[in-house]
mmCIF file of C-alpha atoms in Angstrom:
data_model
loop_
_atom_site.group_PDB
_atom_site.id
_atom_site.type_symbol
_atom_site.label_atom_id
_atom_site.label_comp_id
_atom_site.label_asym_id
_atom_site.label_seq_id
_atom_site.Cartn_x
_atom_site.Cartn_y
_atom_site.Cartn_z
ATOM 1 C CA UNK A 1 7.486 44.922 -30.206
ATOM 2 C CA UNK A 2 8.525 41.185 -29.687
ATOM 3 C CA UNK A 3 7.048 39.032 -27.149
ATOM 4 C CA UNK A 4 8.075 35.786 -26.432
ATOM 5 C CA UNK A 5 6.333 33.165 -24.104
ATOM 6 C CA UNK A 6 8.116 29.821 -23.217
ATOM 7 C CA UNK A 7 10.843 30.247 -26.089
ATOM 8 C CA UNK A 8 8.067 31.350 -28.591
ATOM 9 C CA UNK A 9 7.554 34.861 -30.525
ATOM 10 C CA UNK A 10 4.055 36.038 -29.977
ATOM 11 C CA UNK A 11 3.633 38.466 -33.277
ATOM 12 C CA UNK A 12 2.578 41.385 -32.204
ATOM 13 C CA UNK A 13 -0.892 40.979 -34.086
ATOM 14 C CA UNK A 14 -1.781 37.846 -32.208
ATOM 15 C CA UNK A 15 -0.785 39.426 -28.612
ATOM 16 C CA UNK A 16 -3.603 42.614 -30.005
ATOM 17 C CA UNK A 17 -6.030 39.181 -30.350
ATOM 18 C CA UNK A 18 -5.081 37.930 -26.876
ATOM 19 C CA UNK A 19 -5.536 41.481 -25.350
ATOM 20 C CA UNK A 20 -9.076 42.001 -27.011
ATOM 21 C CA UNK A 21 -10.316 38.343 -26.262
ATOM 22 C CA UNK A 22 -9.210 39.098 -22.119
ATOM 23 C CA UNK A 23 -11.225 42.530 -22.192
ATOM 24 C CA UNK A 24 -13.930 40.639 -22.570
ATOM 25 C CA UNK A 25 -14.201 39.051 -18.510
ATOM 26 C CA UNK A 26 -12.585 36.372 -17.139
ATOM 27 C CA UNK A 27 -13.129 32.258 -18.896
ATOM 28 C CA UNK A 28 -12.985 28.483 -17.930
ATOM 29 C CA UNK A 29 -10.251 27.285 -19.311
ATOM 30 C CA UNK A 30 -11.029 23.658 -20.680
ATOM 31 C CA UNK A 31 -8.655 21.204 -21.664
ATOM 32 C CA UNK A 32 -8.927 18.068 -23.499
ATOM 33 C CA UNK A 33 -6.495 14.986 -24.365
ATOM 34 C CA UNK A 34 -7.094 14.152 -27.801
ATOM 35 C CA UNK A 35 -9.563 14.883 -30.448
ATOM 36 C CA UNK A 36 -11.898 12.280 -30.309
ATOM 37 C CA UNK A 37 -12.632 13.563 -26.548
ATOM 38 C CA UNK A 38 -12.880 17.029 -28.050
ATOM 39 C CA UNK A 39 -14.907 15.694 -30.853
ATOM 40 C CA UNK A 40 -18.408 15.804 -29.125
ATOM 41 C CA UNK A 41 -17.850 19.978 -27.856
ATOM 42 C CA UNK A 42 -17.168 20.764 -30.954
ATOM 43 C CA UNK A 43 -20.287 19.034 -32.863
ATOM 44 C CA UNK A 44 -22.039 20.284 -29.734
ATOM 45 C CA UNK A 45 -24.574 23.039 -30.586
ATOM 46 C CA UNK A 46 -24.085 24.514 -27.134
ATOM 47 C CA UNK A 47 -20.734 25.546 -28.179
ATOM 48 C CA UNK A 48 -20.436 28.851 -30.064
ATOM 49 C CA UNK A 49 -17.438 30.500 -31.196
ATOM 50 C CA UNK A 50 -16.276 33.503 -30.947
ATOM 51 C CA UNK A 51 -17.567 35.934 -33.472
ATOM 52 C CA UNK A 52 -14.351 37.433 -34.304
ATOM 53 C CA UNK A 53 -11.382 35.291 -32.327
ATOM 54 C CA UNK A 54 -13.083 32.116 -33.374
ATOM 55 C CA UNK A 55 -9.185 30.324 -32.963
ATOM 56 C CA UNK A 56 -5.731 31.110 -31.838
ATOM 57 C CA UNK A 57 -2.826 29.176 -32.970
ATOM 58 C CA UNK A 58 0.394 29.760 -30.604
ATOM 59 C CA UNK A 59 3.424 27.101 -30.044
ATOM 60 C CA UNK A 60 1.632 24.039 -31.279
ATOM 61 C CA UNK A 61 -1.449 24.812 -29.748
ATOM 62 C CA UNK A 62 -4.995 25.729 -30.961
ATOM 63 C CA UNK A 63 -7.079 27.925 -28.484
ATOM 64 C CA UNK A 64 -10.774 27.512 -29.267
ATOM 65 C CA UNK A 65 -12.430 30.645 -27.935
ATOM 66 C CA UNK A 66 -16.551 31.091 -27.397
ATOM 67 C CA UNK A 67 -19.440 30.475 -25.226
ATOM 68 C CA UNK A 68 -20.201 26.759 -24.027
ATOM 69 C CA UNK A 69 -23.751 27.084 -22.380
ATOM 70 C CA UNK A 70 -23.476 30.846 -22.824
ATOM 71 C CA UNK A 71 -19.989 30.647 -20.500
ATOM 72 C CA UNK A 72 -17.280 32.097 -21.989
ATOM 73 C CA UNK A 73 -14.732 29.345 -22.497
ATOM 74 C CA UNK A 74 -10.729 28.823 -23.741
ATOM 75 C CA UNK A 75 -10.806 25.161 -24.966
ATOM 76 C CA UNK A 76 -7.724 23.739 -26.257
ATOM 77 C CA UNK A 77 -6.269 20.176 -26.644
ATOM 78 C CA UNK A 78 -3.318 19.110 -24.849
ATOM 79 C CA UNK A 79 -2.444 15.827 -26.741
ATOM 80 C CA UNK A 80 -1.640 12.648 -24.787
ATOM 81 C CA UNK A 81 0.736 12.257 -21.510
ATOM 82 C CA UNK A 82 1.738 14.513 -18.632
ATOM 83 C CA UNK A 83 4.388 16.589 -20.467
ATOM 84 C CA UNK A 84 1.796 18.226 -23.432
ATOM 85 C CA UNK A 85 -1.425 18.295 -20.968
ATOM 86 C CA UNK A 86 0.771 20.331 -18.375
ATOM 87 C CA UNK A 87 2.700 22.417 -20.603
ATOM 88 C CA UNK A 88 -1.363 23.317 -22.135
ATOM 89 C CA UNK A 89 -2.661 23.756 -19.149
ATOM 90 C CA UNK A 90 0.566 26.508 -18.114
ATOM 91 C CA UNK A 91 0.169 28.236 -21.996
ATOM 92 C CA UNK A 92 -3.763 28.386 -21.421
ATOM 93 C CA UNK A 93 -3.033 30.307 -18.093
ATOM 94 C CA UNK A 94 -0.296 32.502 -18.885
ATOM 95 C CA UNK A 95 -2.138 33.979 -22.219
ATOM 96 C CA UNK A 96 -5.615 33.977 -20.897
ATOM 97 C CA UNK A 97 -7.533 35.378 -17.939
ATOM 98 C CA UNK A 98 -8.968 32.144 -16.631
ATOM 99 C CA UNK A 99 -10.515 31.866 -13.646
ATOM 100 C CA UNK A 100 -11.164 27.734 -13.374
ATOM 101 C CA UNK A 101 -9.654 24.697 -15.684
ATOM 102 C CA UNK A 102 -12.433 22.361 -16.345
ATOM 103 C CA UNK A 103 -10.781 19.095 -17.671
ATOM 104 C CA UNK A 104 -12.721 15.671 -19.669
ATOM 105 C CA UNK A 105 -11.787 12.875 -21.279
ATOM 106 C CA UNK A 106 -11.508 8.942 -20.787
ATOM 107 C CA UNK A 107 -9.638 6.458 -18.068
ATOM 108 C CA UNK A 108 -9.135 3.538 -17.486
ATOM 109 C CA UNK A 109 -11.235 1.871 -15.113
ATOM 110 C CA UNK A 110 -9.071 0.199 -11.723
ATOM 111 C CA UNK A 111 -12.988 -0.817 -9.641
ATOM 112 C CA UNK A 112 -14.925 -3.483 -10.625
ATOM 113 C CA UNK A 113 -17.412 -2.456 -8.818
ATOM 114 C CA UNK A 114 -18.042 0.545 -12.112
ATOM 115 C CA UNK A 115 -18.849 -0.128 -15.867
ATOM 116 C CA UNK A 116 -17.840 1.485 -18.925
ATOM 117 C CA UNK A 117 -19.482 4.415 -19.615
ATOM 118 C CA UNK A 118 -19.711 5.739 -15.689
ATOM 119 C CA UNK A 119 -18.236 8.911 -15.215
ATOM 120 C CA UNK A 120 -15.965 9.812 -12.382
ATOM 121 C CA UNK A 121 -15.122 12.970 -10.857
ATOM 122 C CA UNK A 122 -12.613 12.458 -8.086
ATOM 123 C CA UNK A 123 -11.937 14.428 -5.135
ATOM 124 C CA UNK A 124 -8.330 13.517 -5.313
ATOM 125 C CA UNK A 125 -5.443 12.790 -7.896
ATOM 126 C CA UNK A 126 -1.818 11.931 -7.862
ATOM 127 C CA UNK A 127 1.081 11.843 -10.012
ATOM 128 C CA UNK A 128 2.006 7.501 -9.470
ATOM 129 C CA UNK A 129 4.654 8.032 -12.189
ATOM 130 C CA UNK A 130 7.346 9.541 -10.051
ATOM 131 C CA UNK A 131 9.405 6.655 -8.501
ATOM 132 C CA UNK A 132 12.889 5.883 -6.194
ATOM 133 C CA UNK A 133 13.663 2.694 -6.836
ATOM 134 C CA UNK A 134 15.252 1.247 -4.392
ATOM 135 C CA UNK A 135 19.011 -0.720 -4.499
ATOM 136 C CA UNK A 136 18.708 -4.606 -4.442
ATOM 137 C CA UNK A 137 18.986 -5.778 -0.844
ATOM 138 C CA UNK A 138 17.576 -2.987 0.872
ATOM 139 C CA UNK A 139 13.579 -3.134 2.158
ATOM 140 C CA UNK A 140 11.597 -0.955 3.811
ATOM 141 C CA UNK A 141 13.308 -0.480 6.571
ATOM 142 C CA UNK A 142 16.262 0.913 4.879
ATOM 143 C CA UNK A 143 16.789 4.449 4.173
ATOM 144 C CA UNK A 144 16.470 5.473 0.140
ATOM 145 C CA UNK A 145 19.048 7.277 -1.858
ATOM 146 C CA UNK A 146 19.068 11.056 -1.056
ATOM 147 C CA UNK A 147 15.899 10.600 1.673
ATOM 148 C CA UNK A 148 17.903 12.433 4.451
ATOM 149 C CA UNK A 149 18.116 15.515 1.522
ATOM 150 C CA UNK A 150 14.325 15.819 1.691
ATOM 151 C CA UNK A 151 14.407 14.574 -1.778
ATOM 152 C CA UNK A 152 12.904 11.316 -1.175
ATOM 153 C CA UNK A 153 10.390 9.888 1.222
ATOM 154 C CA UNK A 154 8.708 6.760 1.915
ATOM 155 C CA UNK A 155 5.475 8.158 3.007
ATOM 156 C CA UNK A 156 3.450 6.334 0.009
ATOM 157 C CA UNK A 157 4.006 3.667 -0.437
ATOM 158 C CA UNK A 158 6.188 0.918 -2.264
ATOM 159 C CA UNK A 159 5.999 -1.691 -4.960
ATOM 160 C CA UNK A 160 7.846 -4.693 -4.307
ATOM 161 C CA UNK A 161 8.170 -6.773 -7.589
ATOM 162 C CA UNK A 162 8.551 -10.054 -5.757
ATOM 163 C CA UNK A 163 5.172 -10.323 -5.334
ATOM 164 C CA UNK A 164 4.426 -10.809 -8.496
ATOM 165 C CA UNK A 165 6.990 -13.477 -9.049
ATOM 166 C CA UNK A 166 5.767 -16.361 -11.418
ATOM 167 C CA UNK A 167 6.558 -19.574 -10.338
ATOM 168 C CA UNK A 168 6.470 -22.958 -11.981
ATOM 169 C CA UNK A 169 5.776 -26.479 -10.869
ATOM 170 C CA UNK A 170 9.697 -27.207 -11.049
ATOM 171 C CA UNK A 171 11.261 -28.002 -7.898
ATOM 172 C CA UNK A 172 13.950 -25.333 -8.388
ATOM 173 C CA UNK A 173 11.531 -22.781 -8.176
ATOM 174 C CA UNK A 174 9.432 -23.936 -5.363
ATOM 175 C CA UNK A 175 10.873 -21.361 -2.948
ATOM 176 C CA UNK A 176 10.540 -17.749 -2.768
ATOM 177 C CA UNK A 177 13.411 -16.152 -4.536
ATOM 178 C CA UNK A 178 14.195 -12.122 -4.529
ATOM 179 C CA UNK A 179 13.354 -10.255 -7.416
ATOM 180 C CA UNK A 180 16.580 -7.911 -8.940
ATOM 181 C CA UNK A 181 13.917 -5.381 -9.510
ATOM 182 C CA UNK A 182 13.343 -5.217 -5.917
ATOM 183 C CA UNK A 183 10.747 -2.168 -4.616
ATOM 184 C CA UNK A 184 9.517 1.044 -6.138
ATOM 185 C CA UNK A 185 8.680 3.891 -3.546
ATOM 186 C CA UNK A 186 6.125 6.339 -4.841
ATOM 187 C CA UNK A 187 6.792 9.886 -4.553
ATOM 188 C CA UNK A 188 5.366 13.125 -4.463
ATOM 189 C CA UNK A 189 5.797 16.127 -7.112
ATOM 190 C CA UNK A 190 8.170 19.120 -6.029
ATOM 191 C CA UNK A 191 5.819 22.090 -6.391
ATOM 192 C CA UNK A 192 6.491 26.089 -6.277
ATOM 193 C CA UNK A 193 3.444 27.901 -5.829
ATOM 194 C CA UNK A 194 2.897 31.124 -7.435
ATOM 195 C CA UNK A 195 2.235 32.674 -3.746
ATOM 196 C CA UNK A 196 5.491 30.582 -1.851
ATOM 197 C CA UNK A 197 9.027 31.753 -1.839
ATOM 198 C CA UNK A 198 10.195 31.532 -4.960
ATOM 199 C CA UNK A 199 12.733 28.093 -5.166
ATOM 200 C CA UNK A 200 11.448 26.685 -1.768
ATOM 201 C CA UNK A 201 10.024 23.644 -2.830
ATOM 202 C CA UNK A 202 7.031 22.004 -1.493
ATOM 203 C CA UNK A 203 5.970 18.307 -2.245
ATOM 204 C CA UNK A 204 2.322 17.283 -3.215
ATOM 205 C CA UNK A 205 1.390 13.981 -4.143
ATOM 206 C CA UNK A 206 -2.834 13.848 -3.052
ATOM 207 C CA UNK A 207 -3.856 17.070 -4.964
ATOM 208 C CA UNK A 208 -7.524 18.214 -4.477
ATOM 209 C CA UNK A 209 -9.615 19.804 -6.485
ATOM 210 C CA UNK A 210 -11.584 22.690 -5.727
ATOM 211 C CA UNK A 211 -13.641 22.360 -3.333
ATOM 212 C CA UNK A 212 -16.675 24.444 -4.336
ATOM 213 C CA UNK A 213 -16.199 22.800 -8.072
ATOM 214 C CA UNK A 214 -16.429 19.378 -6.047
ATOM 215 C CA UNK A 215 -19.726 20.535 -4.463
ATOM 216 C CA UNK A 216 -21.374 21.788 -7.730
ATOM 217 C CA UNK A 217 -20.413 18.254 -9.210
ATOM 218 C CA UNK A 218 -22.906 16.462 -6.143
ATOM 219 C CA UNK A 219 -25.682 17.808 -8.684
ATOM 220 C CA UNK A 220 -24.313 16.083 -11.511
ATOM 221 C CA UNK A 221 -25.463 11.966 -10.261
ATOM 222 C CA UNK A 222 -28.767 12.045 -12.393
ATOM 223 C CA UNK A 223 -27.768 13.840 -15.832
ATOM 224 C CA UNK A 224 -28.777 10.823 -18.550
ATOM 225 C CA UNK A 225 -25.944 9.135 -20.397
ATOM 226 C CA UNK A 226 -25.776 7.060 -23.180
ATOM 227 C CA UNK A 227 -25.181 3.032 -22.876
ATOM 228 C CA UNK A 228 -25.362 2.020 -26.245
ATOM 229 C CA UNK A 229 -22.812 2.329 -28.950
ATOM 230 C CA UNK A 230 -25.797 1.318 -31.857
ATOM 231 C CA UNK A 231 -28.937 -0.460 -31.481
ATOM 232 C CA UNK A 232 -26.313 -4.020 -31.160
ATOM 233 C CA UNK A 233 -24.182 -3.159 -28.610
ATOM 234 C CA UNK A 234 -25.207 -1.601 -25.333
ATOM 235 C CA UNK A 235 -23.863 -1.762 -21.431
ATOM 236 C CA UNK A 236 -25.499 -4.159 -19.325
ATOM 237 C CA UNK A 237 -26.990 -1.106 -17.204
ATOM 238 C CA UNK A 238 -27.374 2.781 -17.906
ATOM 239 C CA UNK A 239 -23.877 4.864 -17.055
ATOM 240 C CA UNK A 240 -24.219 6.917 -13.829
ATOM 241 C CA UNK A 241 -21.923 9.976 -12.435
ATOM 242 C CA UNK A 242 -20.262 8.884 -9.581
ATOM 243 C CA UNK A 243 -18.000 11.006 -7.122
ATOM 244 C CA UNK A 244 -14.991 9.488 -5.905
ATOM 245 C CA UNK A 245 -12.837 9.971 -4.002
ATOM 246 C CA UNK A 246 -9.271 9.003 -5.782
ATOM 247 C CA UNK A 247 -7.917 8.946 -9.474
ATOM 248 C CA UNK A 248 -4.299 8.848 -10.791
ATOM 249 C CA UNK A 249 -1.883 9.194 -13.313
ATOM 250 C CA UNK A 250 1.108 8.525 -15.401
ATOM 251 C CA UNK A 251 3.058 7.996 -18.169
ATOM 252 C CA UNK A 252 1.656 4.303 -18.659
ATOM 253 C CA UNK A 253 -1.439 2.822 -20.517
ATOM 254 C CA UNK A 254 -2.607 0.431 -17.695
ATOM 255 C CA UNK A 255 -3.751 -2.745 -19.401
ATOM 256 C CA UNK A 256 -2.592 -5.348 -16.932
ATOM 257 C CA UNK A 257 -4.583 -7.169 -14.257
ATOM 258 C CA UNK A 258 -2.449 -7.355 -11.500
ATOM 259 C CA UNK A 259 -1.026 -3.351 -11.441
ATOM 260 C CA UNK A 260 -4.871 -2.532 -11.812
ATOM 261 C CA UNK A 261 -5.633 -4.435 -8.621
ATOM 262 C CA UNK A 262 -2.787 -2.991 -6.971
ATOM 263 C CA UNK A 263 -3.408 0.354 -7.662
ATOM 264 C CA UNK A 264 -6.583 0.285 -6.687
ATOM 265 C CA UNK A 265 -5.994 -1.529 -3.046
ATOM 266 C CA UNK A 266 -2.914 0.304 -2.642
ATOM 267 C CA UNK A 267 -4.261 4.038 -3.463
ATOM 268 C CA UNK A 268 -8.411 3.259 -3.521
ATOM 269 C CA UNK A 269 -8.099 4.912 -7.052
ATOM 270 C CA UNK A 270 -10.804 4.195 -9.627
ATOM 271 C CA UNK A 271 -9.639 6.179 -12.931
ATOM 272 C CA UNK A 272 -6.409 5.690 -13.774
ATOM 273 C CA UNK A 273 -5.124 8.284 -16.818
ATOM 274 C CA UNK A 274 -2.137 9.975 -18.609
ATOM 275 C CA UNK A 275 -2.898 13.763 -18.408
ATOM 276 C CA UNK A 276 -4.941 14.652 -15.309
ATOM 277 C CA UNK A 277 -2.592 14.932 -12.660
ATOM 278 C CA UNK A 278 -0.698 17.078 -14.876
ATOM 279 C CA UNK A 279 -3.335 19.786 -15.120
ATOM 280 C CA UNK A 280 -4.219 19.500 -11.520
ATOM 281 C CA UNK A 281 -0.498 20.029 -10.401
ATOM 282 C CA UNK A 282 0.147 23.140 -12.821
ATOM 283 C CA UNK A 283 -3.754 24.363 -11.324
ATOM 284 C CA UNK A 284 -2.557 23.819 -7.802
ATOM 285 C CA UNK A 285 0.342 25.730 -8.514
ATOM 286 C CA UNK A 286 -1.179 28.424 -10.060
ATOM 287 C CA UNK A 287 -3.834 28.403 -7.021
ATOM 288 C CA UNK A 288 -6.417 28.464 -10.110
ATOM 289 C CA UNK A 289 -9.931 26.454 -9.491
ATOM 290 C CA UNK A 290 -9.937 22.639 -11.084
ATOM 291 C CA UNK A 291 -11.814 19.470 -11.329
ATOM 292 C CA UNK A 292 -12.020 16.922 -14.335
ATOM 293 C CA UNK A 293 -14.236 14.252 -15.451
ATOM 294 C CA UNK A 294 -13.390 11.565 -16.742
ATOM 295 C CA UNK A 295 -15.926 8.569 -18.445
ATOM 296 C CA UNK A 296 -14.558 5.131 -17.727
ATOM 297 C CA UNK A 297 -13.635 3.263 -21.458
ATOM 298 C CA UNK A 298 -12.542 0.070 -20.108
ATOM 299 C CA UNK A 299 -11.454 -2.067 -17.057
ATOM 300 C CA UNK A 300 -7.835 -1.861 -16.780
ATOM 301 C CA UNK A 301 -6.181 -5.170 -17.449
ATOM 302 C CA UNK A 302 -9.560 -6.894 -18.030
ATOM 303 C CA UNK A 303 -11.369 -9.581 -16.172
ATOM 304 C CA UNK A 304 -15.168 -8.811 -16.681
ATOM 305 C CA UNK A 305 -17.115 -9.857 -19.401
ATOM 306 C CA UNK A 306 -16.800 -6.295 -20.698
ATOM 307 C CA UNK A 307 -13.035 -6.760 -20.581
ATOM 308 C CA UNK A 308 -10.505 -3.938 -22.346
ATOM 309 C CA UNK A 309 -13.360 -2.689 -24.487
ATOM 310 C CA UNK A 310 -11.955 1.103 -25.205
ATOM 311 C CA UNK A 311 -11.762 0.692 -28.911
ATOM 312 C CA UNK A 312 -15.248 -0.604 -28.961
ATOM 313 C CA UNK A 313 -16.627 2.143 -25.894
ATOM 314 C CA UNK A 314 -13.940 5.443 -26.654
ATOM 315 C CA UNK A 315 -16.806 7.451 -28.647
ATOM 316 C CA UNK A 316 -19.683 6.637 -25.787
ATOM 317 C CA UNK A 317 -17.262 7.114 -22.785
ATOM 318 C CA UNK A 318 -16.198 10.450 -24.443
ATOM 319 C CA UNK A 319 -19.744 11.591 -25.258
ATOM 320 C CA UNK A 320 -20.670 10.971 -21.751
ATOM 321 C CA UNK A 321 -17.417 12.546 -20.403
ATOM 322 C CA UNK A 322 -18.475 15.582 -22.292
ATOM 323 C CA UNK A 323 -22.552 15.457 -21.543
ATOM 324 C CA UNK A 324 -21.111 15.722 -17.870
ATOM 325 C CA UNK A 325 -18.881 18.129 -18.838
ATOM 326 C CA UNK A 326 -21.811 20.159 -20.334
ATOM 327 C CA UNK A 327 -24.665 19.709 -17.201
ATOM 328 C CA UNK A 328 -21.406 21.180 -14.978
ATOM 329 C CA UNK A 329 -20.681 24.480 -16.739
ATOM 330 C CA UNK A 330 -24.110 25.585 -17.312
ATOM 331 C CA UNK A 331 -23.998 24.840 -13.413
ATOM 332 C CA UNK A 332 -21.473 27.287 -12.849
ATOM 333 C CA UNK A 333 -21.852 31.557 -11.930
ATOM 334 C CA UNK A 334 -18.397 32.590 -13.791
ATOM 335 C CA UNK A 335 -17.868 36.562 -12.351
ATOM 336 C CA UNK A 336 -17.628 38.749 -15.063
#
C-alpha cells in the first residue's frame, strides 16, 4: 500500500507508527522555529518521550512524540519564515490527531514600554507581509489594482514611503518631494476553511487565538523567569508575562527604528516575528485551538540602552519562552 501526503510516500511501516501513536488519545501539537528555541524542551526533564515512537521523520520533518507535564504532545520544528512554520503546522495536523497547536519562540520587541526577556502572548496576530503596492501618482483616495475584484482592499492600512524621506540641508532638497516608491496597502490572507465551501474564499488579516487558551494564559503573569544571562549580565528588572493584545508577522527581520515605531502606532503590535501568523492562519483554517508565546530578544531597530541585544539575550528569551510554555500545558485538561 502507498500513501502519499503533500507529494511524499509515507512507507507503509511509518503510516503503522502514525496509526499506533493516534490510538493512543488526542495531543497538543507544539511547534517551534529553530533549535535553539527547542533547545530548552528538550533538556527539559518534564519532557518524556515516547517509549516506543520516541521520533518520526517524514518530508523534512522530525515529529518528537511524548508527554510534556504528563500531556501527551507532537513537537516538531518548523525552521524559520512563514512558508516552513505553515507547511509544519499543516503536516503536524494532517498525520496526527491534535486537538490544540501550542506555539514558542522569540520576537522582536516593537514597545518600549517591555524589556528583553518579557514574554508576550497576544490576543491577536496578522500576516503584515502581504502588500498592493500602489502605482506612483495615485493616494488613498484612488482605487488599487484589482480592488473592485474583491482581491484587494484598503481596509488596513497603508505605508507611504515619503514619510520617511531624508532630507539634507541643501536648498534643492528643502521641499517635500514624492517618493517613486509611493504607498504600500496592507492586506489580508485569502483563507478556505475546512467547514466553508470549498474555493469560496474568505479574507482574514486580525486572527485570534482561542479564546479559552487566551483565558488559561491570564494565570500565567506570576510564573518566575530568568533575567540574567551569567552572574555579569542581567536585565535591569525581572521578565514578566504580559497579555497583549496584538503581534505580527512576516518575511522580514525587523531591525530598523523607524518601521518598529510604525508598526507599532500603526497596528498597536508589540512582538513582531517570522513564523507565527503562519501557524495561526493554517490553525484558523483548520478550526483547531491556538495561542503562542513568544519571549521578547530585543527591541526592534534599537534605541534603549538594551538596544538589538538578541545575540547576547536568544538563550534567556528562549528559556523563558519555554518556562511559559511549560506553566501553560500543565494548565491545560487535554480530553482523552
Amino acid at each position: 500500500m502507498m500513501i502519499y501526503v503533500y507529494g511524499s510516500v509515507i512507507p507503509e511501516a511509518t503510516w503503522k507508527e502514525i496509526m499506533n501513536v493516534n490510538k493512543e488519545g488526542t495531543y497538543i501539537g507544539i511547534v517551534v522555529p529553530n533549535a535553539f528555541e527547542l533547545k530548552p524542551l528538550l533538556q527539559s526533564p518534564s519532557f518524556v518521550p515516547h517509549h516506543k515512537f520516541p521520533n518520526l521523520d517524514f518530508a523534512g520533518k522530525r515529529f518528537r512524540i511524548g508527554e510534556l507535564k504528563k500531556k501527551r504532545v507532537v513537537v516538531v520544528m518548523s525552521g524559520l519564515s512563514m512558508l516552513n512554520s505553515g507547511l509544519s503546522t499543516q503536516l503536524l495536523l494532517t498525520l496526527f490527531n491534535v486537538e490544540g497547536v501550542l506555539h514558542y519562540g522569540i520576537a522582536g520587541n516593537l514597545n518600549p514600554n517591555l524589556q528583553i526577556g518579557d514574554v508576550t502572548i497576544p490576543k491577536y496576530w496578522a500576516h503584515t507581509g502581504l502588500w498592493n503596492w500602489q502605482r506612483f501618482g495615485d493616494g488613498p483616495n484612488d482605487e488599487l489594482a484589482l480592488e473592485v475584484n474583491g482581491d484587494y482592499s484598503r481596509k488596513y492600512g497603508y505605508l507611504k514611503f515619503s514619510n520617511y524621506n531624508n532630507y539634507t540641508k541643501d536648498s534643492n532638497y528643502s521641499k517635500p518631494v514624492r517618493n517613486l516608491l509611493n504607498n504600500v496597502w496592507y492586506q489580508a490572507e485569502e483563507i478556505f476553511p475546512v467547514n466553508g465551501v470549498p474555493e469560496v474564499r474568505q479574507h482574514a488579516f486580525w486572527v485570534p487565538v482561542h479564546k479559552k487558551y487566551y483565558q488559561i494564559a491570564k494565570q500565567l503573569k506570576n510564573v518566575k523567569l530568568s533575567g540574567c544571562v551569567n552572574t555579569t549580565t542581567c536585565l535591569p528588572r525581572n521578565p514578566s508575562v504580559v497579555r497583549v493584545k496584538k503581534g505580527i508577522t512576516a518575511n522580514v527581520f525587523v531591525d530598523n527604528q523607524a518601521y518598529r515605531e510604525f508598526l507599532n502606532s500603526k497596528f498597536g503590535a508589540t512582538p513582531v516575528d517570522m513564523e507565527t501568523a503562519a501557524v495561526a492562519l493554517v490553525c484558523f483554517q483548520q478550526r483547531i485551538p491556538f495561542i503562542a508565546i513568544r519571549a521578547l530578544s530585543d527591541l526592534a531597530g534599537g534605541g534603549s540602552a538594551l538596544s538589538n541585544e538578541a545575540a547576547l539575550f536568544t538563550s534567556l528569551a528562549s528559556q523563558n519562552a519555554f518556562d511559559v510554555l511549560l506553566s501553560f500545558i500543565s494548565l491545560l485538561k487535554i480530553n482523552s
